[in-house]
Amino acid sequence: QTASPPTGSWTSFISGASLSLGAVDGNWYLHIRAKDLAGNITEETSLPFLLDNTAPQITLLGSNPMNVPVGQTYVEPGAEATDNMDGVLPPSSITITGDVNSVVPGAYSVLYTSIDHAGNTASLSRNIRVYAEQVPAIYLVGSNPMTVEIGSHFTDPGATAFDPVDGALAPTVTGTVDTSKIGSYTLDYNVKNSADRAAPTVTRTVYVKDTQPPVITLKGSSSILLTEDDSFSDPGATAMDSYDGDVSNQITVTGGVNVHVPGMYALRYNVKDFSGNTAAEAVRTVTVKAKSTSGSGSWSPPLSGNTDLKTVRFQVNGNVLPISAEHVIETSAEAIQIYAEAVDPGSSVSLQNIPLTEPKSIELILGDNAVNLSVKAPNGAVKIYTYTVHRSIAEVPISTLCPFTDIKGHWAEDYICKAGTAGIAAGDQTGRFHPDDTITRAEFATMLFHALQSVNPEASSATHIFQDQKDIPVWAKTAVQYEFAQGIIAGYPDGSFRGQQSINRLEMAVWIAKAMNFDINEAGKTVFSDDAAIPQWAKPYVGVLAQKGILHGKGNNLFMPQDKATRAEAAVLLVKLTRQ
């Protein structure tokens, strides 16, 4: 699991043989050594390959089990998924199956399935009971169970309650969470209606854990040069943990140094804290060179081929910006400062082919900016690291109360709040927006109509009858009729509109471009890396939205035209639309 050649024994293999690795997940390297009949040896090291055999972890949002009064609409709380290699997985990685008929009492189950980039799959079920008793129901807000870092501040996300007769109620909570002590804590939520009938108690479990690994610090230099037959004593290392304190006595050292045999040796230092968190391995290299003898030169160690990056920072006004798993950085700044450092002190780092020895600022254009960092090792090996800095239009802070209760911390929170306060978007009867749900054609047509009214208040409806007119919700009919008359939307060949069908990202972009009557380039080539997947007739519409900064790609600058659009994506595009 290191780019440095191994110091132990080598395993023979036949060319074309299959190799297996039963080890921990992470970046691994294949080291190959060849020796000819004359005894000459050459070695090569592969680029890193990722080993990932661990399934994602799914955490349900809201209550489980969940009690729903008969006749009340079941509102899907959703779930979150994290992966040890991919980090936080996008909502699209979670598939939800199962139906809840809230007009028929009984037991129901909803299954959540998530898949990571390596194809590992995890599943988790939520149990729902639809009941006919005249008692209220409690719904947790946020995840359950929750994990809190030891020593941090815990804020209870709370719960909501509903009664078929009394409507919304305020539940009470009992129990405490002591973040100064590792352990498992429970919070119980209860509520009664005006008839003094109590809801079934709902419990949230909160785990206070130590999840931060210790830090190893080498004593002395990380690189030591000796002459053959010199004495050597390992200087050792220290290890500090934020919770356990000094865990230096738990350090294990592997590897050794033979001062009587010239060569390069590695001492590897590892440690775990008492919660099982593993520190990043520290390595000390010890080079033993041969004694000078008459008529012969000294032995010199081979040059390093390490092209790994140790540090990469993208900063704006001194603030370090997060980097996504797809190497995407989001900012609204006009310029960004970049700094990188190689693992090997002898390796050089360049930014856009210019040596990077100190933080450097570059100006950004609206949209995606490609940033290439290259690392050149002492032996001449070069590795390119590509990042995408996406510059969006600067946002004005929200000055009015956000109308939605389920978007705190969401990547599109500002836009969704603005869409709500501007009358473009609406939530459900409980005040939730459901940002990561897919959006139907009828829903988007309505949101687009409201956005057009904010641009042109004179926009009014026209009349058109679709073959499935009766299936178009009443609240969407005016919007659908107006947009058809304006040439913004069209029905299917059979004369239907299919309002309950989810709209994809391509349809959404075309509707917006047509609604705004943008001048388009008929040549039609977009800036997205999956341009070939975008139909030729639609490229001018997609392209003009990208040029105006309304539309941008996902990871690796992919547009993904056939992906189902989410309510959050729709809100973002329509708020940007009103600013044109």
PDB file of N, CA and C in Angstrom, residues 62-137:
ATOM      1  N   GLY A  62     -35.450  10.486   9.587  1.00  0.00           N
ATOM      2  CA  GLY A  62     -36.779  10.322  10.156  1.00  0.00           C
ATOM      3  C   GLY A  62     -36.884   9.066  10.999  1.00  0.00           C
ATOM      4  N   SER A  63     -38.104   8.679  11.319  1.00  0.00           N
ATOM      5  CA  SER A  63     -38.359   7.608  12.277  1.00  0.00           C
ATOM      6  C   SER A  63     -38.308   6.236  11.625  1.00  0.00           C
ATOM      7  N   ASN A  64     -37.879   5.268  12.399  1.00  0.00           N
ATOM      8  CA  ASN A  64     -37.946   3.863  12.013  1.00  0.00           C
ATOM      9  C   ASN A  64     -38.008   3.021  13.290  1.00  0.00           C
ATOM     10  N   PRO A  65     -39.159   2.376  13.571  1.00  0.00           N
ATOM     11  CA  PRO A  65     -40.365   2.323  12.744  1.00  0.00           C
ATOM     12  C   PRO A  65     -41.115   3.646  12.726  1.00  0.00           C
ATOM     13  N   MET A  66     -42.005   3.821  11.740  1.00  0.00           N
ATOM     14  CA  MET A  66     -42.785   5.049  11.605  1.00  0.00           C
ATOM     15  C   MET A  66     -44.274   4.719  11.717  1.00  0.00           C
ATOM     16  N   ASN A  67     -44.986   5.527  12.490  1.00  0.00           N
ATOM     17  CA  ASN A  67     -46.431   5.373  12.647  1.00  0.00           C
ATOM     18  C   ASN A  67     -47.138   6.476  11.880  1.00  0.00           C
ATOM     19  N   VAL A  68     -48.102   6.109  11.041  1.00  0.00           N
ATOM     20  CA  VAL A  68     -48.831   7.067  10.207  1.00  0.00           C
ATOM     21  C   VAL A  68     -50.331   6.910  10.463  1.00  0.00           C
ATOM     22  N   PRO A  69     -51.009   7.974  10.869  1.00  0.00           N
ATOM     23  CA  PRO A  69     -52.467   7.869  11.048  1.00  0.00           C
ATOM     24  C   PRO A  69     -53.141   7.561   9.706  1.00  0.00           C
ATOM     25  N   VAL A  70     -54.134   6.719   9.752  1.00  0.00           N
ATOM     26  CA  VAL A  70     -54.842   6.385   8.521  1.00  0.00           C
ATOM     27  C   VAL A  70     -55.430   7.654   7.901  1.00  0.00           C
ATOM     28  N   GLY A  71     -55.272   7.804   6.600  1.00  0.00           N
ATOM     29  CA  GLY A  71     -55.783   8.969   5.890  1.00  0.00           C
ATOM     30  C   GLY A  71     -54.769  10.078   5.724  1.00  0.00           C
ATOM     31  N   GLN A  72     -53.691  10.075   6.534  1.00  0.00           N
ATOM     32  CA  GLN A  72     -52.648  11.102   6.359  1.00  0.00           C
ATOM     33  C   GLN A  72     -51.658  10.620   5.305  1.00  0.00           C
ATOM     34  N   THR A  73     -51.255  11.501   4.413  1.00  0.00           N
ATOM     35  CA  THR A  73     -50.326  11.135   3.349  1.00  0.00           C
ATOM     36  C   THR A  73     -48.984  10.730   3.929  1.00  0.00           C
ATOM     37  N   TYR A  74     -48.459   9.598   3.467  1.00  0.00           N
ATOM     38  CA  TYR A  74     -47.122   9.189   3.881  1.00  0.00           C
ATOM     39  C   TYR A  74     -46.099  10.019   3.111  1.00  0.00           C
ATOM     40  N   VAL A  75     -45.252  10.745   3.840  1.00  0.00           N
ATOM     41  CA  VAL A  75     -44.215  11.575   3.227  1.00  0.00           C
ATOM     42  C   VAL A  75     -42.879  10.873   3.430  1.00  0.00           C
ATOM     43  N   GLU A  76     -42.230  10.521   2.337  1.00  0.00           N
ATOM     44  CA  GLU A  76     -40.976   9.784   2.393  1.00  0.00           C
ATOM     45  C   GLU A  76     -39.860  10.653   2.982  1.00  0.00           C
ATOM     46  N   PRO A  77     -39.287  10.263   4.152  1.00  0.00           N
ATOM     47  CA  PRO A  77     -38.229  11.087   4.767  1.00  0.00           C
ATOM     48  C   PRO A  77     -36.885  10.961   4.066  1.00  0.00           C
ATOM     49  N   GLY A  78     -36.658   9.840   3.369  1.00  0.00           N
ATOM     50  CA  GLY A  78     -35.405   9.666   2.653  1.00  0.00           C
ATOM     51  C   GLY A  78     -34.318   9.033   3.499  1.00  0.00           C
ATOM     52  N   ALA A  79     -33.134   8.962   2.927  1.00  0.00           N
ATOM     53  CA  ALA A  79     -31.998   8.332   3.588  1.00  0.00           C
ATOM     54  C   ALA A  79     -30.709   8.941   3.051  1.00  0.00           C
ATOM     55  N   GLU A  80     -29.623   8.689   3.766  1.00  0.00           N
ATOM     56  CA  GLU A  80     -28.302   9.129   3.335  1.00  0.00           C
ATOM     57  C   GLU A  80     -27.385   7.921   3.278  1.00  0.00           C
ATOM     58  N   ALA A  81     -26.392   7.993   2.400  1.00  0.00           N
ATOM     59  CA  ALA A  81     -25.446   6.880   2.267  1.00  0.00           C
ATOM     60  C   ALA A  81     -24.022   7.422   2.239  1.00  0.00           C
ATOM     61  N   THR A  82     -23.141   6.771   2.973  1.00  0.00           N
ATOM     62  CA  THR A  82     -21.725   7.119   2.971  1.00  0.00           C
ATOM     63  C   THR A  82     -20.915   5.865   2.671  1.00  0.00           C
ATOM     64  N   ASP A  83     -19.735   6.083   2.095  1.00  0.00           N
ATOM     65  CA  ASP A  83     -18.879   4.966   1.713  1.00  0.00           C
ATOM     66  C   ASP A  83     -17.469   5.251   2.201  1.00  0.00           C
ATOM     67  N   ASN A  84     -16.762   4.208   2.631  1.00  0.00           N
ATOM     68  CA  ASN A  84     -15.426   4.416   3.191  1.00  0.00           C
ATOM     69  C   ASN A  84     -14.438   4.937   2.162  1.00  0.00           C
ATOM     70  N   MET A  85     -14.715   4.704   0.858  1.00  0.00           N
ATOM     71  CA  MET A  85     -13.813   5.193  -0.182  1.00  0.00           C
ATOM     72  C   MET A  85     -14.404   6.386  -0.930  1.00  0.00           C
ATOM     73  N   ASP A  86     -15.704   6.371  -1.199  1.00  0.00           N
ATOM     74  CA  ASP A  86     -16.337   7.424  -2.000  1.00  0.00           C
ATOM     75  C   ASP A  86     -16.816   8.605  -1.171  1.00  0.00           C
ATOM     76  N   GLY A  87     -16.855   8.453   0.154  1.00  0.00           N
ATOM     77  CA  GLY A  87     -17.357   9.526   0.998  1.00  0.00           C
ATOM     78  C   GLY A  87     -18.877   9.568   0.978  1.00  0.00           C
ATOM     79  N   VAL A  88     -19.449  10.774   1.021  1.00  0.00           N
ATOM     80  CA  VAL A  88     -20.910  10.928   0.984  1.00  0.00           C
ATOM     81  C   VAL A  88     -21.392  10.650  -0.432  1.00  0.00           C
ATOM     82  N   LEU A  89     -22.278   9.676  -0.583  1.00  0.00           N
ATOM     83  CA  LEU A  89     -22.787   9.306  -1.903  1.00  0.00           C
ATOM     84  C   LEU A  89     -23.947  10.221  -2.284  1.00  0.00           C
ATOM     85  N   PRO A  90     -24.112  10.511  -3.587  1.00  0.00           N
ATOM     86  CA  PRO A  90     -25.213  11.376  -4.017  1.00  0.00           C
ATOM     87  C   PRO A  90     -26.558  10.684  -3.823  1.00  0.00           C
ATOM     88  N   PRO A  91     -27.631  11.463  -3.715  1.00  0.00           N
ATOM     89  CA  PRO A  91     -28.962  10.855  -3.549  1.00  0.00           C
ATOM     90  C   PRO A  91     -29.306   9.860  -4.653  1.00  0.00           C
ATOM     91  N   SER A  92     -28.762  10.088  -5.860  1.00  0.00           N
ATOM     92  CA  SER A  92     -29.076   9.193  -6.977  1.00  0.00           C
ATOM     93  C   SER A  92     -28.523   7.789  -6.761  1.00  0.00           C
ATOM     94  N   SER A  93     -27.612   7.617  -5.789  1.00  0.00           N
ATOM     95  CA  SER A  93     -27.060   6.286  -5.532  1.00  0.00           C
ATOM     96  C   SER A  93     -28.013   5.424  -4.711  1.00  0.00           C
ATOM     97  N   ILE A  94     -29.085   6.024  -4.185  1.00  0.00           N
ATOM     98  CA  ILE A  94     -30.031   5.298  -3.334  1.00  0.00           C
ATOM     99  C   ILE A  94     -31.319   5.028  -4.115  1.00  0.00           C
ATOM    100  N   THR A  95     -31.701   3.771  -4.164  1.00  0.00           N
ATOM    101  CA  THR A  95     -32.965   3.370  -4.793  1.00  0.00           C
ATOM    102  C   THR A  95     -33.966   3.013  -3.699  1.00  0.00           C
ATOM    103  N   ILE A  96     -35.164   3.581  -3.789  1.00  0.00           N
ATOM    104  CA  ILE A  96     -36.207   3.348  -2.791  1.00  0.00           C
ATOM    105  C   ILE A  96     -37.331   2.546  -3.429  1.00  0.00           C
ATOM    106  N   THR A  97     -37.675   1.415  -2.831  1.00  0.00           N
ATOM    107  CA  THR A  97     -38.757   0.569  -3.341  1.00  0.00           C
ATOM    108  C   THR A  97     -39.729   0.249  -2.219  1.00  0.00           C
ATOM    109  N   GLY A  98     -40.974   0.041  -2.613  1.00  0.00           N
ATOM    110  CA  GLY A  98     -42.019  -0.267  -1.635  1.00  0.00           C
ATOM    111  C   GLY A  98     -43.086   0.803  -1.622  1.00  0.00           C
ATOM    112  N   ASP A  99     -44.324   0.417  -1.436  1.00  0.00           N
ATOM    113  CA  ASP A  99     -45.447   1.349  -1.422  1.00  0.00           C
ATOM    114  C   ASP A  99     -46.118   1.354  -0.055  1.00  0.00           C
ATOM    115  N   VAL A 100     -46.615   2.530   0.334  1.00  0.00           N
ATOM    116  CA  VAL A 100     -47.363   2.681   1.584  1.00  0.00           C
ATOM    117  C   VAL A 100     -48.748   3.226   1.236  1.00  0.00           C
ATOM    118  N   ASN A 101     -49.777   2.458   1.490  1.00  0.00           N
ATOM    119  CA  ASN A 101     -51.155   2.883   1.247  1.00  0.00           C
ATOM    120  C   ASN A 101     -51.711   3.423   2.553  1.00  0.00           C
ATOM    121  N   SER A 102     -51.665   4.742   2.712  1.00  0.00           N
ATOM    122  CA  SER A 102     -52.028   5.336   3.996  1.00  0.00           C
ATOM    123  C   SER A 102     -53.535   5.395   4.231  1.00  0.00           C
ATOM    124  N   VAL A 103     -54.333   4.895   3.303  1.00  0.00           N
ATOM    125  CA  VAL A 103     -55.785   4.838   3.547  1.00  0.00           C
ATOM    126  C   VAL A 103     -56.216   3.453   4.020  1.00  0.00           C
ATOM    127  N   VAL A 104     -55.280   2.513   4.038  1.00  0.00           N
ATOM    128  CA  VAL A 104     -55.590   1.153   4.484  1.00  0.00           C
ATOM    129  C   VAL A 104     -54.692   0.804   5.657  1.00  0.00           C
ATOM    130  N   PRO A 105     -55.236   0.635   6.859  1.00  0.00           N
ATOM    131  CA  PRO A 105     -54.404   0.282   8.015  1.00  0.00           C
ATOM    132  C   PRO A 105     -53.630  -1.005   7.751  1.00  0.00           C
ATOM    133  N   GLY A 106     -52.423  -1.066   8.297  1.00  0.00           N
ATOM    134  CA  GLY A 106     -51.614  -2.259   8.128  1.00  0.00           C
ATOM    135  C   GLY A 106     -50.138  -1.956   8.238  1.00  0.00           C
ATOM    136  N   ALA A 107     -49.330  -3.017   8.079  1.00  0.00           N
ATOM    137  CA  ALA A 107     -47.874  -2.891   8.163  1.00  0.00           C
ATOM    138  C   ALA A 107     -47.280  -2.833   6.760  1.00  0.00           C
ATOM    139  N   TYR A 108     -46.366  -1.901   6.541  1.00  0.00           N
ATOM    140  CA  TYR A 108     -45.720  -1.720   5.246  1.00  0.00           C
ATOM    141  C   TYR A 108     -44.208  -1.635   5.448  1.00  0.00           C
ATOM    142  N   SER A 109     -43.479  -1.851   4.369  1.00  0.00           N
ATOM    143  CA  SER A 109     -42.023  -1.784   4.437  1.00  0.00           C
ATOM    144  C   SER A 109     -41.494  -1.057   3.204  1.00  0.00           C
ATOM    145  N   VAL A 110     -40.512  -0.183   3.428  1.00  0.00           N
ATOM    146  CA  VAL A 110     -39.840   0.523   2.340  1.00  0.00           C
ATOM    147  C   VAL A 110     -38.368   0.133   2.381  1.00  0.00           C
ATOM    148  N   LEU A 111     -37.828  -0.294   1.239  1.00  0.00           N
ATOM    149  CA  LEU A 111     -36.447  -0.768   1.155  1.00  0.00           C
ATOM    150  C   LEU A 111     -35.568   0.277   0.479  1.00  0.00           C
ATOM    151  N   TYR A 112     -34.420   0.555   1.100  1.00  0.00           N
ATOM    152  CA  TYR A 112     -33.441   1.509   0.567  1.00  0.00           C
ATOM    153  C   TYR A 112     -32.194   0.723   0.156  1.00  0.00           C
ATOM    154  N   THR A 113     -31.788   0.864  -1.085  1.00  0.00           N
ATOM    155  CA  THR A 113     -30.615   0.160  -1.592  1.00  0.00           C
ATOM    156  C   THR A 113     -29.640   1.176  -2.161  1.00  0.00           C
ATOM    157  N   SER A 114     -28.374   1.068  -1.758  1.00  0.00           N
ATOM    158  CA  SER A 114     -27.341   1.999  -2.235  1.00  0.00           C
ATOM    159  C   SER A 114     -26.191   1.208  -2.836  1.00  0.00           C
ATOM    160  N   ILE A 115     -25.574   1.787  -3.868  1.00  0.00           N
ATOM    161  CA  ILE A 115     -24.440   1.143  -4.535  1.00  0.00           C
ATOM    162  C   ILE A 115     -23.317   2.153  -4.692  1.00  0.00           C
ATOM    163  N   ASP A 116     -22.087   1.748  -4.373  1.00  0.00           N
ATOM    164  CA  ASP A 116     -20.948   2.666  -4.523  1.00  0.00           C
ATOM    165  C   ASP A 116     -20.318   2.494  -5.896  1.00  0.00           C
ATOM    166  N   HIS A 117     -19.239   3.271  -6.174  1.00  0.00           N
ATOM    167  CA  HIS A 117     -18.628   3.238  -7.497  1.00  0.00           C
ATOM    168  C   HIS A 117     -18.003   1.882  -7.818  1.00  0.00           C
ATOM    169  N   ALA A 118     -17.649   1.113  -6.797  1.00  0.00           N
ATOM    170  CA  ALA A 118     -17.044  -0.193  -7.020  1.00  0.00           C
ATOM    171  C   ALA A 118     -18.091  -1.287  -7.195  1.00  0.00           C
ATOM    172  N   GLY A 119     -19.370  -0.935  -7.064  1.00  0.00           N
ATOM    173  CA  GLY A 119     -20.439  -1.905  -7.232  1.00  0.00           C
ATOM    174  C   GLY A 119     -20.867  -2.601  -5.957  1.00  0.00           C
ATOM    175  N   ASN A 120     -20.306  -2.224  -4.804  1.00  0.00           N
ATOM    176  CA  ASN A 120     -20.730  -2.807  -3.533  1.00  0.00           C
ATOM    177  C   ASN A 120     -22.123  -2.284  -3.164  1.00  0.00           C
ATOM    178  N   THR A 121     -22.990  -3.195  -2.719  1.00  0.00           N
ATOM    179  CA  THR A 121     -24.385  -2.845  -2.466  1.00  0.00           C
ATOM    180  C   THR A 121     -24.753  -3.037  -1.001  1.00  0.00           C
ATOM    181  N   ALA A 122     -25.561  -2.108  -0.485  1.00  0.00           N
ATOM    182  CA  ALA A 122     -26.086  -2.216   0.877  1.00  0.00           C
ATOM    183  C   ALA A 122     -27.588  -1.957   0.844  1.00  0.00           C
ATOM    184  N   SER A 123     -28.318  -2.553   1.773  1.00  0.00           N
ATOM    185  CA  SER A 123     -29.776  -2.369   1.838  1.00  0.00           C
ATOM    186  C   SER A 123     -30.203  -2.171   3.290  1.00  0.00           C
ATOM    187  N   LEU A 124     -31.268  -1.412   3.473  1.00  0.00           N
ATOM    188  CA  LEU A 124     -31.828  -1.165   4.799  1.00  0.00           C
ATOM    189  C   LEU A 124     -33.326  -0.901   4.643  1.00  0.00           C
ATOM    190  N   SER A 125     -34.135  -1.403   5.570  1.00  0.00           N
ATOM    191  CA  SER A 125     -35.590  -1.258   5.476  1.00  0.00           C
ATOM    192  C   SER A 125     -36.132  -0.310   6.542  1.00  0.00           C
ATOM    193  N   ARG A 126     -37.220   0.386   6.194  1.00  0.00           N
ATOM    194  CA  ARG A 126     -38.001   1.157   7.160  1.00  0.00           C
ATOM    195  C   ARG A 126     -39.361   0.476   7.294  1.00  0.00           C
ATOM    196  N   ASN A 127     -39.802   0.286   8.529  1.00  0.00           N
ATOM    197  CA  ASN A 127     -41.107  -0.323   8.796  1.00  0.00           C
ATOM    198  C   ASN A 127     -42.123   0.766   9.119  1.00  0.00           C
ATOM    199  N   ILE A 128     -43.250   0.746   8.408  1.00  0.00           N
ATOM    200  CA  ILE A 128     -44.297   1.760   8.581  1.00  0.00           C
ATOM    201  C   ILE A 128     -45.586   1.068   9.022  1.00  0.00           C
ATOM    202  N   ARG A 129     -46.234   1.626  10.035  1.00  0.00           N
ATOM    203  CA  ARG A 129     -47.533   1.106  10.484  1.00  0.00           C
ATOM    204  C   ARG A 129     -48.592   2.179  10.265  1.00  0.00           C
ATOM    205  N   VAL A 130     -49.551   1.894   9.422  1.00  0.00           N
ATOM    206  CA  VAL A 130     -50.691   2.781   9.218  1.00  0.00           C
ATOM    207  C   VAL A 130     -51.796   2.323  10.179  1.00  0.00           C
ATOM    208  N   TYR A 131     -52.172   3.223  11.089  1.00  0.00           N
ATOM    209  CA  TYR A 131     -53.108   2.826  12.139  1.00  0.00           C
ATOM    210  C   TYR A 131     -54.375   3.681  12.103  1.00  0.00           C
ATOM    211  N   ALA A 132     -55.478   3.095  12.638  1.00  0.00           N
ATOM    212  CA  ALA A 132     -56.773   3.773  12.620  1.00  0.00           C
ATOM    213  C   ALA A 132     -57.140   4.372  13.971  1.00  0.00           C
ATOM    214  N   GLU A 133     -56.362   4.089  15.027  1.00  0.00           N
ATOM    215  CA  GLU A 133     -56.670   4.653  16.341  1.00  0.00           C
ATOM    216  C   GLU A 133     -56.556   6.179  16.303  1.00  0.00           C
ATOM    217  N   GLN A 134     -57.368   6.842  17.105  1.00  0.00           N
ATOM    218  CA  GLN A 134     -57.352   8.300  17.149  1.00  0.00           C
ATOM    219  C   GLN A 134     -56.248   8.791  18.087  1.00  0.00           C
ATOM    220  N   VAL A 135     -55.014   8.516  17.711  1.00  0.00           N
ATOM    221  CA  VAL A 135     -53.860   8.986  18.488  1.00  0.00           C
ATOM    222  C   VAL A 135     -52.909   9.696  17.534  1.00  0.00           C
ATOM    223  N   PRO A 136     -52.123  10.644  18.050  1.00  0.00           N
ATOM    224  CA  PRO A 136     -51.183  11.364  17.177  1.00  0.00           C
ATOM    225  C   PRO A 136     -49.999  10.493  16.773  1.00  0.00           C
ATOM    226  N   ALA A 137     -49.180  11.004  15.858  1.00  0.00           N
ATOM    227  CA  ALA A 137     -47.967  10.322  15.405  1.00  0.00           C
ATOM    228  C   ALA A 137     -46.798  11.289  15.513  1.00  0.00           C
TER     229      ALA A 137
END
